């Protein structure tokens, strides 16, 4: 949850459930959320290609699951074959949060097999980064609390 009741800590508001959490042991190394809209600059709603609400959502996930900046955050979007120009968020990335998280905005192919291959490449590129991150600085995830609906 994003926050818990002061009087009843078991009661929470703002359930946080990213689409994908990638772990190295008990610590998250990547927090990924899929979007079902185009990653493109669109004035005035998305001047850099990313909805403000999506940025806040990813920032909340990163803050909750990797507060010390030890995980990579990604928003994944469908590829649009007609879109030849990358969005500003995509072209100027990767980005970095104040806590030190690396953040990426990526487009994936629409075909499932091609999307899986693209994801494998993304994670293969970050394997070295994952292996050098400090596991002592992260906060372990309470798996039971996360998995409850």
Short mmCIF file of N, CA, C and O in Angstrom, two decimals, residues 76 79 107-124:
data_model
loop_
_atom_site.label_atom_id
_atom_site.label_comp_id
_atom_site.label_asym_id
_atom_site.label_seq_id
_atom_site.Cartn_x
_atom_site.Cartn_y
_atom_site.Cartn_z
N UNK A 76 6.58 0.20 -20.27
CA UNK A 76 6.63 -0.44 -21.58
C UNK A 76 5.38 -0.09 -22.38
O UNK A 76 4.27 -0.16 -21.85
N UNK A 79 4.74 -0.91 -29.71
CA UNK A 79 5.34 -0.24 -30.87
C UNK A 79 4.26 0.13 -31.87
O UNK A 79 3.30 -0.61 -32.06
N UNK A 107 9.49 0.82 -26.11
CA UNK A 107 8.39 0.30 -26.94
C UNK A 107 8.70 -1.14 -27.33
O UNK A 107 9.83 -1.45 -27.68
N UNK A 108 7.68 -1.99 -27.26
CA UNK A 108 7.83 -3.41 -27.59
C UNK A 108 7.00 -3.76 -28.81
O UNK A 108 5.93 -3.19 -29.02
N UNK A 109 7.46 -4.76 -29.59
CA UNK A 109 6.66 -5.22 -30.74
C UNK A 109 5.29 -5.74 -30.28
O UNK A 109 5.12 -6.18 -29.14
N UNK A 110 4.35 -5.72 -31.20
CA UNK A 110 2.99 -6.17 -30.89
C UNK A 110 2.86 -7.68 -30.89
O UNK A 110 2.01 -8.23 -30.19
N UNK A 111 3.69 -8.35 -31.67
CA UNK A 111 3.63 -9.81 -31.73
C UNK A 111 4.23 -10.39 -30.45
O UNK A 111 5.35 -10.02 -30.06
N UNK A 112 3.52 -11.32 -29.78
CA UNK A 112 3.99 -11.84 -28.48
C UNK A 112 5.41 -12.39 -28.50
O UNK A 112 6.20 -12.07 -27.62
N UNK A 113 5.76 -13.20 -29.49
CA UNK A 113 7.10 -13.79 -29.54
C UNK A 113 8.17 -12.72 -29.68
O UNK A 113 9.23 -12.79 -29.05
N UNK A 114 7.90 -11.73 -30.52
CA UNK A 114 8.86 -10.64 -30.72
C UNK A 114 8.97 -9.78 -29.45
O UNK A 114 10.06 -9.33 -29.10
N UNK A 115 7.86 -9.59 -28.77
CA UNK A 115 7.87 -8.81 -27.52
C UNK A 115 8.70 -9.53 -26.46
O UNK A 115 9.48 -8.90 -25.73
N UNK A 116 8.55 -10.85 -26.36
CA UNK A 116 9.32 -11.63 -25.38
C UNK A 116 10.81 -11.51 -25.70
O UNK A 116 11.64 -11.30 -24.81
N UNK A 117 11.18 -11.61 -26.97
CA UNK A 117 12.59 -11.48 -27.37
C UNK A 117 13.13 -10.09 -27.02
O UNK A 117 14.25 -9.96 -26.52
N UNK A 118 12.32 -9.07 -27.26
CA UNK A 118 12.75 -7.70 -26.94
C UNK A 118 12.94 -7.53 -25.44
O UNK A 118 13.91 -6.90 -24.99
N UNK A 119 12.03 -8.11 -24.64
CA UNK A 119 12.17 -8.04 -23.18
C UNK A 119 13.43 -8.78 -22.72
O UNK A 119 14.15 -8.29 -21.85
N UNK A 120 13.67 -9.95 -23.30
CA UNK A 120 14.88 -10.70 -22.94
C UNK A 120 16.13 -9.88 -23.23
O UNK A 120 17.07 -9.86 -22.43
N UNK A 121 16.14 -9.17 -24.35
CA UNK A 121 17.29 -8.32 -24.67
C UNK A 121 17.43 -7.17 -23.67
O UNK A 121 18.54 -6.86 -23.24
N UNK A 122 16.31 -6.55 -23.32
CA UNK A 122 16.36 -5.46 -22.34
C UNK A 122 16.94 -5.94 -21.03
O UNK A 122 17.81 -5.29 -20.44
N UNK A 123 16.46 -7.10 -20.55
CA UNK A 123 16.95 -7.60 -19.27
C UNK A 123 18.37 -8.13 -19.38
O UNK A 123 19.14 -8.02 -18.43
N UNK A 124 18.76 -8.66 -20.52
CA UNK A 124 20.14 -9.13 -20.70
C UNK A 124 21.10 -7.95 -20.64
O UNK A 124 22.18 -8.06 -20.07
#
